[in-house]
Amino acid sequence: MAESNKMKDMPVNKLMIQMGIPMILSMALQAVYNIVDSAFVGNMKVGSEAALNALTLVFPVQMLMVAVGIGTGVGTNALLARTLGQGKRKKAAKVAGNSLFLGVIIYVVCLLFGIFGVKAYIASQTGDAEVLEMGTSYLRICCVLSFGIIFFSLFEKLLQATGRSLYSTIGQVVGAVVNIILDPIMIYGLGPCPEMGVKGAAYATVIGQVASAVLLFLFHIKMNREFEHDAKYMKPDTGIIKEIYAIGLPAIIAQALMSFMVYVMNLILKFNPSAQTAYGLFYKVQQFVLFLAFGLRDAITPVIAFAYGMRSRKRIQDGIKYGLIYTIALMILGIAITEIFPGAFATLFNAGQSREYFISAMRVISLSFLFAGVNVAYQGIYQALDGGVESLVISLLRQMVLILPLAGIFSIFVRNGQMGVSLIWWAFPITEVLACLVGYVFLKKTRKNKVNVLE
């Protein structure tokens, strides 16, 4: 069956599984980058505690780079899928070309920050000279060589928009395997490679990302035949760029808010470096679970967007129903794993003094996964149906408006001890439940105004 016919005719529940499984694996492997780095760095013979803290502090900027790349890709994904659903091949070529032009601009910004802004950023979160030096070295490498993660994110969405999510997963697997192989070699100095510590972790990560980007570029050129590939389509088109960001900007802000939230949480927990490190380690495990929801969201968005372009009410309704059902199933699995095996994750990271704080965070915050996953699915549905504002509101509630004031207030009452810090963790479940209630109201409104009115 041709890919375009598959998007049009295959039963939605089967289509979402077929597209969703590769995307879920792809996002899970993306989370593996950060987990693997922390696991190897946590087992360094010298300076492992400082290195783990350094990786915690650089994580928000890594997330921000991914946010801009993925957010631009999400806008491209939904717009391209809808355009192909409408049969507009020339516009589809311009959408793809303009997304790559935007990728160049994004890389230049990351490069400049890597050269001039990294040290000041790390210094704002720590006064420890060793952590400052490690964090600055790691983040500078990731920013200067960020073209790999940026263009991987764009090519991934271009393949997903045409239903070829399997190829994006292949690219992600290759990058993850390269990263995992190179991490111990470059961190510990195995064979002819010198011992580089956290710098080695950074180089292993960016080399894996570049390998993924190159492979997906080849897949894009060879497999995406629904529209033309030519450098002339990279010429900036203001109208298309506006359409991309009308959908993608809320996704960028949503992802960027995650970076902002982690940065502010690092500041809130600055009074206790062990708790700060524990939160950073747990956040990587949390991302692994939530990235499952993000992967499924990336199947929900093009499936519903294509159906919306076709004006098929039934396929849109099926997309909403099965998207939510599959998301809930994934999140129940995530909660079970994190509640049963917190000690195993602490051992993996060699958490040291942060171990008890880490286990406490995992036990409490993982309770929020079910509601967080549903909120992510809601955002994918809104983005497919031109509901960028609703998606943005949910993001603001989850990552700034509710969570940060709650965590800040809780931190005032108890500043010391594991039990005191655990009060801060409860801000997460409370926030996700409240945001989920608001998201349900938005979904009912979207169904009424945009879905039920279709033929």
Coordinates of C-alpha atoms in Angstrom, one line a residue:
M1 CA 0.0 0.0 0.0
A2 CA 1.4 3.4 -0.9
E3 CA 2.2 5.6 2.0
S4 CA -0.3 8.3 1.1
N5 CA -3.0 5.7 0.7
K6 CA -2.0 4.2 4.1
M7 CA -2.6 7.6 5.7
K8 CA -5.9 7.9 4.0
D9 CA -7.4 4.3 4.2
M10 CA -5.8 2.2 6.9
P11 CA -7.9 1.8 10.0
V12 CA -6.8 4.5 12.5
N13 CA -6.1 2.1 15.4
K14 CA -3.7 0.0 13.2
L15 CA -2.2 3.1 11.6
M16 CA -1.4 4.7 14.9
I17 CA 0.2 1.5 16.2
Q18 CA 2.2 1.1 13.0
M19 CA 3.4 4.7 13.0
G20 CA 3.6 5.0 16.8
I21 CA 5.8 2.1 17.7
P22 CA 8.8 3.3 15.6
M23 CA 8.3 6.9 16.9
I24 CA 8.1 5.6 20.5
L25 CA 11.3 3.7 20.1
S26 CA 12.9 6.7 18.5
M27 CA 12.0 9.0 21.4
A28 CA 13.0 6.4 23.9
L29 CA 16.4 6.1 22.3
Q30 CA 16.7 9.9 22.3
A31 CA 16.3 9.8 26.1
V32 CA 18.9 7.1 26.2
Y33 CA 21.5 9.6 25.1
N34 CA 21.2 11.5 28.4
I35 CA 20.8 8.4 30.6
V36 CA 23.8 6.7 29.1
D37 CA 26.0 9.8 29.5
S38 CA 25.0 10.0 33.2
A39 CA 25.5 6.3 33.8
F40 CA 29.0 6.3 32.4
V41 CA 30.0 9.6 33.9
G42 CA 28.6 8.5 37.3
N43 CA 31.1 5.6 37.3
M44 CA 34.2 7.7 36.6
K45 CA 37.0 6.9 39.1
V46 CA 37.6 10.6 39.9
G47 CA 35.2 13.4 40.1
S48 CA 32.0 11.4 39.4
E49 CA 29.8 13.5 41.9
A50 CA 30.9 16.8 40.3
A51 CA 30.4 15.4 36.8
L52 CA 26.9 14.3 37.6
N53 CA 26.1 17.7 39.0
A54 CA 27.6 19.3 35.9
L55 CA 25.4 17.2 33.5
T56 CA 22.4 18.2 35.6
L57 CA 23.2 21.9 35.1
V58 CA 23.8 21.6 31.3
F59 CA 20.6 19.6 30.7
P60 CA 18.2 22.6 30.3
V61 CA 20.3 24.0 27.4
Q62 CA 20.5 20.6 25.7
M63 CA 16.7 20.4 26.1
L64 CA 16.3 23.9 24.7
M65 CA 18.2 23.0 21.5
V66 CA 16.1 19.9 21.1
A67 CA 13.0 22.0 21.8
V68 CA 13.6 24.4 18.9
G69 CA 14.6 21.6 16.5
I70 CA 11.6 19.4 17.4
G71 CA 9.2 22.3 17.7
T72 CA 10.1 23.5 14.2
G73 CA 9.8 19.9 13.1
V74 CA 6.4 19.5 14.7
G75 CA 5.1 22.5 12.8
T76 CA 6.6 21.1 9.6
N77 CA 5.2 17.7 10.3
A78 CA 1.6 18.8 10.8
L79 CA 1.7 21.3 7.9
L80 CA 3.3 18.9 5.5
A81 CA 0.9 16.1 6.4
R82 CA -2.1 18.4 5.9
T83 CA -0.7 19.8 2.6
L84 CA -0.2 16.3 1.3
G85 CA -3.7 15.3 2.4
Q86 CA -4.9 18.3 0.3
G87 CA -2.8 17.0 -2.7
K88 CA -0.7 20.2 -2.9
R89 CA 2.7 18.8 -4.0
K90 CA 4.5 22.0 -4.8
K91 CA 3.6 23.6 -1.5
A92 CA 4.7 20.4 0.2
A93 CA 8.2 20.9 -1.4
K94 CA 8.3 24.5 -0.1
V95 CA 7.3 23.4 3.4
A96 CA 10.2 20.8 3.5
G97 CA 12.7 23.3 2.0
N98 CA 11.8 26.1 4.4
S99 CA 12.1 23.8 7.4
L100 CA 15.8 23.1 6.4
F101 CA 16.4 26.9 5.9
L102 CA 15.1 27.4 9.5
G103 CA 17.5 24.6 10.7
V104 CA 20.5 26.6 9.4
I105 CA 19.3 29.7 11.3
I106 CA 18.8 27.6 14.5
Y107 CA 22.3 26.2 14.3
V108 CA 23.9 29.6 13.9
V109 CA 22.2 30.8 17.2
C110 CA 23.3 27.6 19.0
L111 CA 26.9 28.1 17.7
L112 CA 27.1 31.7 19.0
F113 CA 25.8 30.7 22.4
G114 CA 28.3 27.9 22.6
I115 CA 31.1 30.3 21.9
F116 CA 30.1 33.2 24.1
G117 CA 27.3 32.3 26.6
V118 CA 28.1 28.9 28.1
K119 CA 30.3 29.8 31.1
A120 CA 28.0 32.5 32.4
Y121 CA 25.0 30.2 32.2
I122 CA 26.8 27.4 34.2
A123 CA 28.1 29.9 36.8
S124 CA 24.6 31.1 37.5
Q125 CA 23.8 27.7 39.0
T126 CA 26.9 26.7 41.0
G127 CA 29.9 28.2 42.8
D128 CA 31.9 24.9 42.6
A129 CA 34.9 25.4 40.4
E130 CA 35.2 21.8 39.4
V131 CA 31.5 21.6 38.4
L132 CA 31.8 24.9 36.5
E133 CA 34.8 23.7 34.5
M134 CA 33.2 20.3 33.6
G135 CA 29.8 21.9 32.8
T136 CA 31.3 24.5 30.6
S137 CA 33.4 22.0 28.6
Y138 CA 30.6 19.6 28.1
L139 CA 28.0 22.2 27.0
R140 CA 30.3 24.1 24.7
I141 CA 31.0 21.0 22.7
C142 CA 27.3 20.2 22.5
C143 CA 26.4 23.7 21.3
V144 CA 29.2 24.2 18.7
L145 CA 28.4 20.8 17.2
S146 CA 24.6 21.0 17.6
F147 CA 23.9 20.8 13.8
G148 CA 23.5 17.0 14.3
I149 CA 20.6 17.1 16.7
I150 CA 18.9 20.0 14.9
F151 CA 18.9 18.5 11.5
F152 CA 18.1 15.0 12.8
S153 CA 15.0 16.5 14.4
L154 CA 13.9 18.1 11.1
F155 CA 14.5 15.1 8.9
E156 CA 12.8 12.9 11.5
K157 CA 9.6 14.9 11.2
L158 CA 9.8 15.1 7.4
L159 CA 9.8 11.3 7.3
Q160 CA 7.1 11.0 9.9
A161 CA 4.8 13.3 8.0
T162 CA 4.7 10.9 5.1
G163 CA 4.1 7.9 7.3
R164 CA 7.8 6.6 7.1
S165 CA 8.4 6.6 10.8
L166 CA 10.3 3.3 10.6
Y167 CA 13.2 5.1 8.9
S168 CA 13.5 7.8 11.5
T169 CA 13.7 5.0 14.1
I170 CA 16.5 3.3 12.2
G171 CA 18.4 6.6 12.2
Q172 CA 17.8 7.1 15.9
V173 CA 19.0 3.5 16.7
V174 CA 22.2 4.1 14.7
G175 CA 22.9 7.3 16.6
A176 CA 22.2 5.7 20.0
V177 CA 24.5 2.7 19.3
V178 CA 27.3 5.0 18.2
N179 CA 26.9 7.0 21.4
I180 CA 26.8 3.9 23.6
I181 CA 29.9 2.4 21.9
L182 CA 31.9 5.7 22.1
D183 CA 31.0 6.7 25.6
P184 CA 33.2 4.3 27.6
I185 CA 36.0 4.6 25.0
M186 CA 36.1 8.4 25.1
I187 CA 35.2 8.9 28.8
Y188 CA 37.6 6.3 30.3
G189 CA 40.3 6.3 27.5
L190 CA 40.1 2.8 26.2
G191 CA 42.4 1.6 23.4
P192 CA 44.2 4.4 21.5
C193 CA 41.7 7.0 22.7
P194 CA 42.9 9.3 25.5
E195 CA 40.8 9.6 28.7
M196 CA 38.6 12.7 28.3
G197 CA 36.1 12.4 31.1
V198 CA 33.0 14.6 30.6
K199 CA 34.4 16.0 27.4
G200 CA 34.4 12.4 26.0
A201 CA 30.7 12.1 27.0
A202 CA 30.0 15.2 25.0
Y203 CA 31.9 14.1 21.9
A204 CA 30.3 10.7 22.0
T205 CA 26.8 12.3 22.1
V206 CA 27.4 14.8 19.2
I207 CA 29.0 12.1 17.0
G208 CA 26.0 9.9 17.5
Q209 CA 23.7 12.8 16.7
V210 CA 25.6 13.6 13.5
A211 CA 25.5 10.0 12.4
S212 CA 21.7 10.0 12.9
A213 CA 21.3 13.2 10.9
V214 CA 23.3 12.0 7.9
L215 CA 21.4 8.8 7.7
L216 CA 18.0 10.4 7.9
F217 CA 19.1 12.9 5.2
L218 CA 19.8 10.0 2.9
F219 CA 16.4 8.4 3.8
H220 CA 14.6 11.7 3.2
I221 CA 16.1 12.2 -0.3
K222 CA 15.5 8.6 -1.3
M223 CA 12.1 7.8 0.2
N224 CA 10.1 11.0 0.4
R225 CA 9.0 11.0 -3.2
E226 CA 5.6 12.7 -2.7
F227 CA 7.3 16.1 -3.3
E228 CA 10.4 17.5 -5.1
H229 CA 13.8 18.0 -3.4
D230 CA 15.7 21.0 -4.6
A231 CA 17.8 23.8 -3.0
K232 CA 15.5 26.4 -4.6
Y233 CA 12.7 25.3 -2.2
M234 CA 14.9 26.5 0.7
K235 CA 14.4 30.1 -0.4
P236 CA 12.6 31.7 2.6
D237 CA 8.8 32.0 2.1
T238 CA 7.3 34.2 4.8
G239 CA 3.9 32.7 4.4
I240 CA 5.1 29.1 4.8
I241 CA 7.3 30.0 7.7
K242 CA 4.4 31.7 9.5
E243 CA 2.3 28.5 8.9
I244 CA 5.1 26.3 10.3
Y245 CA 5.4 28.4 13.4
A246 CA 1.6 28.9 13.8
I247 CA 1.7 25.2 14.6
G248 CA 5.2 24.7 15.8
L249 CA 5.8 27.8 18.0
P250 CA 3.5 26.4 20.8
A251 CA 5.5 23.1 20.6
I252 CA 8.8 25.1 20.8
I253 CA 7.5 27.0 23.8
A254 CA 6.2 23.8 25.4
Q255 CA 9.6 22.2 25.1
A256 CA 11.5 25.4 26.0
L257 CA 9.3 25.7 29.1
M258 CA 10.7 22.3 30.1
S259 CA 14.2 23.7 30.0
F260 CA 13.1 26.8 31.9
M261 CA 11.4 24.6 34.6
V262 CA 14.5 22.5 35.1
Y263 CA 16.7 25.6 35.3
V264 CA 14.5 27.2 37.9
M265 CA 14.2 23.9 39.8
N266 CA 18.0 23.8 39.9
L267 CA 18.0 27.2 41.5
I268 CA 15.3 26.3 44.0
L269 CA 17.3 23.2 45.0
K270 CA 20.6 25.1 45.0
F271 CA 20.5 25.0 48.9
N272 CA 21.1 21.2 48.7
P273 CA 23.5 20.0 45.9
S274 CA 22.7 16.4 46.6
A275 CA 19.0 17.0 46.0
Q276 CA 19.8 19.1 43.0
T277 CA 21.8 16.2 41.5
A278 CA 19.1 13.8 42.4
Y279 CA 16.5 15.9 40.6
G280 CA 18.7 16.0 37.5
L281 CA 19.1 12.3 37.5
F282 CA 15.5 11.6 38.0
Y283 CA 14.5 14.0 35.3
K284 CA 16.4 11.9 32.8
V285 CA 14.4 8.8 33.9
Q286 CA 11.2 10.9 33.8
Q287 CA 12.1 12.0 30.3
F288 CA 12.5 8.4 29.2
V289 CA 9.0 7.6 30.4
L290 CA 7.4 10.8 29.0
F291 CA 9.3 10.5 25.7
L292 CA 7.1 7.4 25.2
A293 CA 4.1 9.7 25.3
F294 CA 6.0 12.2 23.0
G295 CA 6.6 9.5 20.5
L296 CA 3.0 8.5 20.4
R297 CA 2.0 12.2 20.2
D298 CA 4.2 12.4 17.1
A299 CA 1.9 9.7 15.6
I300 CA -1.3 11.3 16.8
T301 CA -0.5 14.6 15.2
P302 CA 0.1 13.6 11.5
V303 CA -2.7 11.0 11.6
I304 CA -5.3 13.6 12.8
A305 CA -3.8 16.4 10.7
F306 CA -4.1 14.3 7.6
A307 CA -7.7 13.4 8.4
Y308 CA -8.4 17.1 9.1
G309 CA -7.1 17.9 5.7
M310 CA -9.4 15.3 4.3
R311 CA -12.3 16.6 6.5
S312 CA -12.9 13.1 7.8
R313 CA -14.7 13.4 11.1
K314 CA -14.7 9.7 11.8
R315 CA -10.9 9.4 11.3
I316 CA -10.3 12.4 13.5
Q317 CA -12.5 11.0 16.3
D318 CA -10.8 7.6 16.0
G319 CA -7.4 9.4 16.2
I320 CA -8.4 11.1 19.4
K321 CA -9.8 8.0 21.0
Y322 CA -7.0 5.6 20.2
G323 CA -4.3 8.2 20.9
L324 CA -5.6 8.6 24.4
I325 CA -6.1 4.9 25.1
Y326 CA -2.6 4.0 23.9
T327 CA -1.0 6.9 25.9
I328 CA -2.7 5.8 29.1
A329 CA -1.5 2.2 28.6
L330 CA 2.1 3.4 28.1
M331 CA 2.0 5.6 31.2
I332 CA 0.7 2.8 33.4
L333 CA 3.7 0.7 32.3
G334 CA 6.0 3.7 33.0
I335 CA 4.6 4.1 36.5
A336 CA 5.0 0.4 37.3
I337 CA 8.7 0.4 36.2
T338 CA 9.7 3.5 38.2
E339 CA 7.7 2.5 41.3
I340 CA 9.1 -1.0 41.4
F341 CA 12.8 -0.4 40.5
P342 CA 13.9 3.0 41.9
G343 CA 16.9 1.4 43.7
A344 CA 18.1 -0.2 40.4
F345 CA 18.2 3.2 38.7
A346 CA 20.1 4.8 41.6
T347 CA 22.7 2.0 41.3
L348 CA 22.9 2.5 37.5
F349 CA 23.9 6.2 38.1
N350 CA 26.1 5.4 41.1
A351 CA 24.1 8.2 42.8
G352 CA 26.3 8.3 45.9
Q353 CA 25.2 11.0 48.4
S354 CA 22.1 11.7 46.2
R355 CA 20.8 8.2 46.3
E356 CA 18.0 8.7 49.0
Y357 CA 16.9 11.9 47.4
F358 CA 16.8 10.3 44.0
I359 CA 14.6 7.3 45.3
S360 CA 12.3 9.7 47.1
A361 CA 11.9 11.8 43.9
M362 CA 11.1 8.7 41.8
R363 CA 8.5 7.4 44.3
V364 CA 6.6 10.7 44.4
I365 CA 7.0 12.3 41.0
S366 CA 6.3 9.1 39.0
L367 CA 2.7 9.3 40.3
S368 CA 2.2 12.2 37.9
F369 CA 3.1 10.2 34.8
L370 CA -0.5 9.1 33.9
F371 CA -1.8 12.7 33.9
A372 CA 1.4 14.1 32.3
G373 CA 1.0 11.5 29.4
V374 CA -2.6 12.5 28.8
N375 CA -1.6 16.2 28.8
V376 CA 1.0 15.4 26.1
A377 CA -1.6 13.5 24.0
Y378 CA -4.0 16.5 24.4
Q379 CA -1.3 18.8 23.0
G380 CA -0.7 16.5 19.9
I381 CA -4.5 16.6 19.2
Y382 CA -4.6 20.4 19.6
Q383 CA -1.6 20.9 17.3
A384 CA -3.2 18.7 14.5
L385 CA -6.4 20.7 14.7
D386 CA -4.8 24.2 14.6
G387 CA -5.2 24.5 18.4
G388 CA -1.8 26.1 19.1
V389 CA -3.2 28.3 21.8
E390 CA -4.7 25.4 23.8
S391 CA -1.5 23.5 23.5
L392 CA 0.5 26.5 24.8
V393 CA -1.8 27.1 27.8
I394 CA -1.4 23.5 28.9
S395 CA 2.4 23.8 28.6
L396 CA 2.4 27.1 30.6
L397 CA 0.3 25.5 33.4
R398 CA 2.5 22.3 33.5
Q399 CA 5.9 23.9 33.3
M400 CA 5.6 27.4 34.8
V401 CA 2.3 28.8 36.1
L402 CA 1.5 26.0 38.6
I403 CA 4.7 23.9 39.1
L404 CA 7.2 26.6 39.9
P405 CA 5.2 28.6 42.5
L406 CA 4.2 25.3 44.2
A407 CA 7.8 24.1 44.4
G408 CA 9.0 27.5 45.5
I409 CA 6.4 27.7 48.3
F410 CA 7.1 24.1 49.5
S411 CA 10.9 24.9 49.5
I412 CA 10.3 27.7 52.0
F413 CA 8.8 25.5 54.7
V414 CA 11.5 22.8 54.8
R415 CA 15.1 23.5 53.7
N416 CA 16.9 20.4 55.0
G417 CA 16.6 16.7 55.1
Q418 CA 15.2 14.1 52.8
M419 CA 11.7 14.4 54.2
G420 CA 11.7 18.1 53.7
V421 CA 12.9 17.9 50.1
S422 CA 10.3 15.3 49.3
L423 CA 7.6 17.9 49.9
I424 CA 8.9 19.7 46.9
W425 CA 8.4 16.6 44.8
W426 CA 4.7 16.7 45.4
A427 CA 4.4 19.8 43.4
F428 CA 4.6 17.6 40.2
P429 CA 1.6 15.3 40.7
I430 CA -0.6 18.3 41.9
T431 CA 0.4 20.3 38.8
E432 CA -0.3 17.5 36.3
V433 CA -3.7 16.7 37.7
L434 CA -4.9 20.3 37.6
A435 CA -3.5 20.8 34.0
C436 CA -5.3 17.6 32.9
L437 CA -8.6 18.9 34.1
V438 CA -8.1 22.1 32.0
G439 CA -7.0 20.0 29.0
Y440 CA -10.2 18.0 29.2
V441 CA -12.2 21.2 29.0
F442 CA -10.2 22.3 25.9
L443 CA -10.7 18.9 24.2
K444 CA -14.5 19.1 24.6
K445 CA -14.4 22.6 23.1
T446 CA -12.2 21.5 20.2
R447 CA -14.5 18.6 19.4
K448 CA -17.5 20.8 19.3
N449 CA -16.0 23.6 17.2
K450 CA -13.7 21.8 14.8
V451 CA -14.6 18.1 14.6
N452 CA -18.4 17.8 15.0
V453 CA -19.0 20.5 12.3
L454 CA -17.3 18.4 9.6
E455 CA -19.3 16.3 7.1

